[in-house]
Coordinates of C-alpha atoms in Angstrom, one line a residue:
X236 CA -3.2 -23.3 9.1
X237 CA -1.2 -22.5 6.1
X238 CA -0.8 -25.0 3.5
X239 CA 2.7 -26.2 4.5
X240 CA 4.7 -25.6 7.5
X241 CA 7.3 -25.0 4.7
X242 CA 6.1 -21.9 3.5
X243 CA 8.3 -19.5 5.2
X244 CA 11.2 -21.0 3.8
X245 CA 9.8 -21.3 0.4
X246 CA 8.7 -17.5 0.2
X247 CA 12.2 -16.8 1.7
X248 CA 13.8 -18.4 -1.1
X249 CA 11.5 -16.8 -3.8
X250 CA 12.6 -13.3 -2.3
X251 CA 16.4 -14.2 -3.1
X252 CA 15.1 -15.5 -6.6
X253 CA 13.3 -12.2 -7.0
X254 CA 16.5 -10.3 -5.9
X255 CA 18.3 -12.0 -8.5
X256 CA 15.7 -11.9 -11.2
X257 CA 15.8 -7.9 -10.5
X258 CA 19.5 -7.7 -10.8
X259 CA 19.3 -9.6 -14.4
X260 CA 16.8 -6.9 -15.3
X261 CA 18.9 -4.2 -14.0
X262 CA 21.9 -5.0 -16.1
X263 CA 19.6 -5.8 -19.4
X264 CA 20.9 -9.4 -19.5
X265 CA 19.1 -12.4 -20.8
X266 CA 19.7 -15.7 -18.5
X267 CA 21.6 -17.2 -21.6
X268 CA 23.6 -14.0 -21.7
X269 CA 24.3 -14.4 -18.1
X270 CA 25.2 -18.1 -18.0
X271 CA 27.8 -17.5 -20.7
X272 CA 29.4 -14.5 -18.3
X273 CA 29.3 -17.3 -15.5
X274 CA 30.6 -20.2 -17.1
X275 CA 27.4 -22.5 -16.6
X276 CA 24.5 -23.8 -18.5
X277 CA 21.9 -21.8 -19.5
X278 CA 19.2 -23.8 -17.8
X279 CA 21.0 -23.3 -14.4
X280 CA 20.2 -19.5 -14.4
X281 CA 16.7 -20.7 -15.1
X282 CA 16.5 -22.8 -12.3
X283 CA 17.9 -20.4 -10.1
X284 CA 15.9 -17.2 -11.1
X285 CA 12.9 -19.2 -10.3
X286 CA 13.7 -20.3 -7.2
X287 CA 13.9 -24.2 -8.4
X288 CA 17.1 -24.4 -7.1
X289 CA 19.1 -22.9 -4.4
X290 CA 22.8 -20.8 -5.3
X291 CA 25.4 -21.4 -3.7
X292 CA 27.6 -18.7 -2.1
X293 CA 29.6 -18.6 -5.1
X294 CA 26.8 -18.7 -7.5
X295 CA 25.4 -15.6 -6.0
X296 CA 29.0 -13.9 -6.4
X297 CA 29.2 -14.7 -9.7
X298 CA 25.7 -13.7 -10.7
X299 CA 26.1 -10.2 -8.9
X300 CA 30.0 -10.0 -10.7
X301 CA 28.1 -10.4 -14.3
X302 CA 25.5 -7.9 -13.3
X303 CA 27.9 -5.4 -12.1
X304 CA 26.5 -5.4 -8.6
X305 CA 29.2 -7.2 -6.4
X306 CA 28.4 -5.0 -3.5
X307 CA 25.1 -6.8 -3.0
X308 CA 26.9 -9.9 -3.1
X309 CA 26.9 -10.8 0.8
X310 CA 23.7 -9.2 1.6
X311 CA 21.9 -11.8 -0.8
X312 CA 24.5 -14.7 0.6
X313 CA 23.2 -13.8 4.1
X314 CA 19.4 -14.0 2.6
X315 CA 19.8 -16.9 1.2
X316 CA 21.7 -19.0 4.1
X317 CA 19.1 -17.6 6.3
X318 CA 16.1 -19.4 3.9
X319 CA 18.2 -22.2 4.1
X320 CA 18.1 -22.5 7.7
X321 CA 14.3 -22.1 7.5
X322 CA 13.9 -26.0 6.3
X323 CA 16.8 -28.2 7.3
X324 CA 16.6 -31.8 6.4
X325 CA 17.3 -34.4 9.3
X326 CA 20.0 -36.0 7.1
X327 CA 21.8 -33.5 6.2
X328 CA 21.7 -31.6 10.3
X329 CA 22.1 -35.2 11.9
X330 CA 24.8 -36.3 9.3
X331 CA 27.5 -36.9 11.8
X332 CA 25.2 -37.7 14.4
X333 CA 22.7 -36.5 16.7
X334 CA 24.4 -34.8 19.5
X335 CA 25.1 -31.8 17.9
X336 CA 21.6 -30.8 17.1
X337 CA 20.9 -31.7 20.3
X338 CA 23.9 -28.9 21.8
X339 CA 22.6 -26.2 18.9
X340 CA 19.4 -25.6 20.4
X341 CA 20.9 -24.7 23.9
X342 CA 21.0 -20.9 23.4
X343 CA 17.5 -20.7 21.7
X344 CA 16.1 -22.8 24.7
X345 CA 18.1 -21.0 27.6
X346 CA 16.9 -17.6 26.1
X347 CA 13.1 -18.6 25.9
X348 CA 10.7 -17.6 28.6
X349 CA 7.8 -19.0 27.4
X350 CA 7.6 -22.6 25.6
X351 CA 4.3 -23.7 23.9
X352 CA 5.0 -27.2 22.8
X353 CA 2.5 -29.6 21.0
X354 CA 3.4 -33.2 20.5
X355 CA 0.8 -35.9 18.6
X356 CA 3.7 -38.7 18.3
X357 CA 6.4 -38.8 21.4
X358 CA 7.0 -37.2 24.7
X359 CA 8.5 -33.7 24.0
X360 CA 12.1 -33.6 24.4
X361 CA 12.7 -31.5 27.4
X362 CA 10.5 -34.1 29.7
X363 CA 11.9 -37.4 28.2
X364 CA 13.6 -39.9 30.5
X365 CA 17.1 -41.2 29.0
X366 CA 15.4 -44.8 28.8
X367 CA 12.7 -43.1 26.3
X368 CA 15.2 -40.9 24.6
X369 CA 17.3 -43.8 23.9
X370 CA 15.0 -45.7 22.4
X371 CA 13.4 -43.1 20.5
X372 CA 16.8 -41.8 19.1
X373 CA 18.1 -45.2 18.2
X374 CA 14.8 -46.1 16.0
X375 CA 15.2 -42.4 14.4
X376 CA 19.4 -43.1 13.8
X377 CA 18.5 -46.4 12.1
X378 CA 15.8 -45.1 9.8
X379 CA 17.8 -42.2 8.9
X380 CA 21.1 -44.2 8.5
X381 CA 22.8 -41.6 10.6
X382 CA 26.1 -42.2 12.5
X383 CA 25.1 -43.8 15.5
X384 CA 25.9 -41.7 18.9
X385 CA 22.9 -41.9 20.8
X386 CA 24.6 -42.0 24.1
X387 CA 26.2 -38.7 23.9
X388 CA 23.0 -37.4 22.0
X389 CA 21.1 -38.4 25.2
X390 CA 23.2 -37.1 27.2
X391 CA 23.0 -33.8 25.4
X392 CA 19.2 -33.8 25.4
X393 CA 19.2 -34.5 29.4
X394 CA 21.7 -31.8 30.4
X395 CA 19.5 -28.9 27.7
X396 CA 16.6 -30.1 30.3
X397 CA 18.3 -28.0 32.8
X398 CA 15.7 -25.3 32.0
X399 CA 12.5 -27.0 33.5
X400 CA 14.4 -26.4 36.7
X401 CA 16.5 -23.4 36.5
X402 CA 16.0 -20.1 35.2
X403 CA 12.7 -17.8 34.9
X404 CA 11.1 -20.4 32.2
X405 CA 7.4 -21.4 31.8
X406 CA 6.0 -24.8 29.8
X407 CA 2.7 -25.0 28.7
X408 CA 2.9 -28.5 27.4
X409 CA -0.1 -30.1 25.3
X410 CA 0.3 -33.5 24.0
X411 CA -2.4 -35.8 22.6
X412 CA -3.5 -38.7 24.6
X413 CA -1.8 -41.2 21.7
X414 CA 1.6 -40.4 23.1
X415 CA 0.6 -41.9 26.3
X416 CA 0.0 -45.0 24.4
X417 CA 2.6 -45.4 21.5
X418 CA 5.2 -48.0 22.8
X419 CA 8.4 -46.0 22.5
X420 CA 11.1 -48.8 24.0
X421 CA 9.6 -51.8 26.1
X422 CA 6.9 -51.6 28.5
X423 CA 9.6 -50.6 31.4
X424 CA 10.9 -47.5 29.6
X425 CA 7.5 -46.7 29.1
X426 CA 6.5 -46.7 32.8
X427 CA 9.6 -45.0 33.5
X428 CA 8.5 -42.6 31.0
X429 CA 4.9 -41.9 32.3
X430 CA 6.1 -41.9 35.9
X431 CA 8.3 -39.1 34.9
X432 CA 5.4 -37.5 33.5
X433 CA 3.3 -37.3 36.5
X434 CA 6.2 -36.4 38.6
X435 CA 6.9 -32.9 36.0
X436 CA 3.3 -32.2 36.4
X437 CA 4.0 -31.0 40.0
X438 CA 6.6 -28.7 38.9
X439 CA 5.5 -25.1 39.4
X440 CA 6.8 -23.6 36.1
X441 CA 5.2 -26.7 33.8
X442 CA 1.7 -27.1 32.9
X443 CA 0.7 -30.3 31.0
X444 CA -2.6 -30.9 29.6
X445 CA -3.5 -34.0 27.7
X446 CA -5.9 -34.0 24.4
X447 CA -8.2 -37.3 25.5
X448 CA -8.9 -40.0 22.5
X449 CA -12.8 -39.1 23.2
X450 CA -12.2 -35.3 22.9
X451 CA -14.7 -33.4 20.4
X452 CA -12.1 -32.4 17.6
X453 CA -12.3 -29.0 16.8
X454 CA -8.8 -28.8 15.1
X455 CA -7.4 -32.3 13.7
X456 CA -4.4 -33.7 15.0
X457 CA -1.2 -31.8 13.6
X458 CA 2.5 -32.0 13.0
X459 CA 4.3 -32.1 16.5
X460 CA 5.4 -28.2 17.0
X461 CA 7.9 -26.0 19.5
X462 CA 6.8 -22.4 20.1
X463 CA 9.9 -20.2 21.6
X464 CA 8.0 -17.0 22.9
X465 CA 6.3 -15.1 20.0
X466 CA 9.5 -15.3 18.2
X467 CA 9.8 -18.7 16.3
X468 CA 8.1 -22.2 16.0
X469 CA 9.9 -25.3 15.4
X470 CA 8.0 -27.8 13.5
X471 CA 8.9 -31.4 13.1
X472 CA 8.3 -33.2 9.9
X473 CA 9.5 -36.6 8.6
X474 CA 12.5 -35.6 6.5
X475 CA 13.1 -32.3 8.0
X476 CA 12.8 -29.1 10.9
X477 CA 11.2 -26.0 9.6
X478 CA 12.0 -22.9 11.4
X479 CA 9.1 -20.6 11.2
X480 CA 9.6 -16.8 11.9
X481 CA 7.2 -15.1 9.8
X482 CA 5.0 -13.4 12.3
X483 CA 1.7 -14.1 10.7
X484 CA 2.5 -17.7 10.8
X485 CA 3.8 -17.5 14.1
X486 CA 0.2 -16.1 15.1
X487 CA -1.6 -18.8 13.2
X488 CA 0.4 -21.5 15.5
X489 CA -0.1 -19.7 18.5
X490 CA -4.3 -19.6 17.6
X491 CA -3.8 -23.3 16.9
X492 CA -2.3 -24.2 20.1
X493 CA -4.9 -22.2 22.0
X494 CA -7.5 -24.3 20.2
X495 CA -6.2 -27.4 20.9
X496 CA -5.7 -26.5 24.7
X497 CA -9.5 -25.8 24.9
X498 CA -10.1 -29.4 24.2
X499 CA -7.4 -30.5 26.5
X500 CA -7.8 -31.8 30.5
X501 CA -5.1 -31.1 33.2
X502 CA -5.0 -31.5 36.8
X503 CA -6.7 -35.1 38.1
X504 CA -8.4 -35.5 35.0
X505 CA -4.7 -35.7 33.0
X506 CA -3.1 -37.7 36.0
X507 CA -6.2 -40.2 35.2
X508 CA -5.2 -40.4 31.8
X509 CA -1.2 -41.3 32.5
X510 CA -2.2 -43.5 35.2
X511 CA -4.4 -45.4 32.7
X512 CA -1.6 -46.1 30.3
X513 CA 0.6 -47.3 33.0
X514 CA -2.1 -49.6 34.1
X515 CA -2.3 -50.6 30.4
X516 CA 1.4 -51.7 30.1
X517 CA 1.2 -54.6 32.9

């Protein structure tokens, strides 16, 4: 695996910085001269060209104009915005609550044919019950200090889960046994969620596998990630969501998923682990 799941975003930001540096060199300007033309402090030029500070749209336009390359501004702005979308802080994404972030992914979910999901901490979103989702979202909202629209966000999450019943979609869901044991909500909520997992295992389009506590680890537990066909991987960190689109990194996540799946059990063995977790709630 890569040293950091945000490496794609950093590579994209550095590529934008490199383009701006090249414009500066082509114009025969120094960073200080550029700063004078743009009306900002010389340290800002340095931070932008070294990829330490993401430039705003206005910064890029001013930079390109100062270098006599205004025609390149919109292209660089587009690349910069794409880099920004690769690594998005949850507080920024959910600054007005969680509902919108649930709705924004619906087009991606609807056009994806093959989902591969690895969950090491909580039940994957598309197979969460309303009670479980509400308990989880309430704790996230409290931790982040973002607006509380949990009821609306839960409704949106349930609505987007229509993909497990409709359309030509297939789901390979891979979870650690810890997911069955972590208490999200009270015992009643957990019992309902675990019972629902038993129910969805019967759906022909869903394959649910579980990595037992006792599995001999060949791959260490990873951060949760969602693979959408072979086009994109969404990685869930504590503070941000990372959208990986670099083919080589997508391939690595695919290899990791396969390696993790080889340690998992399914069918009757998986149902036995879920049933055991339900029994432990009594």
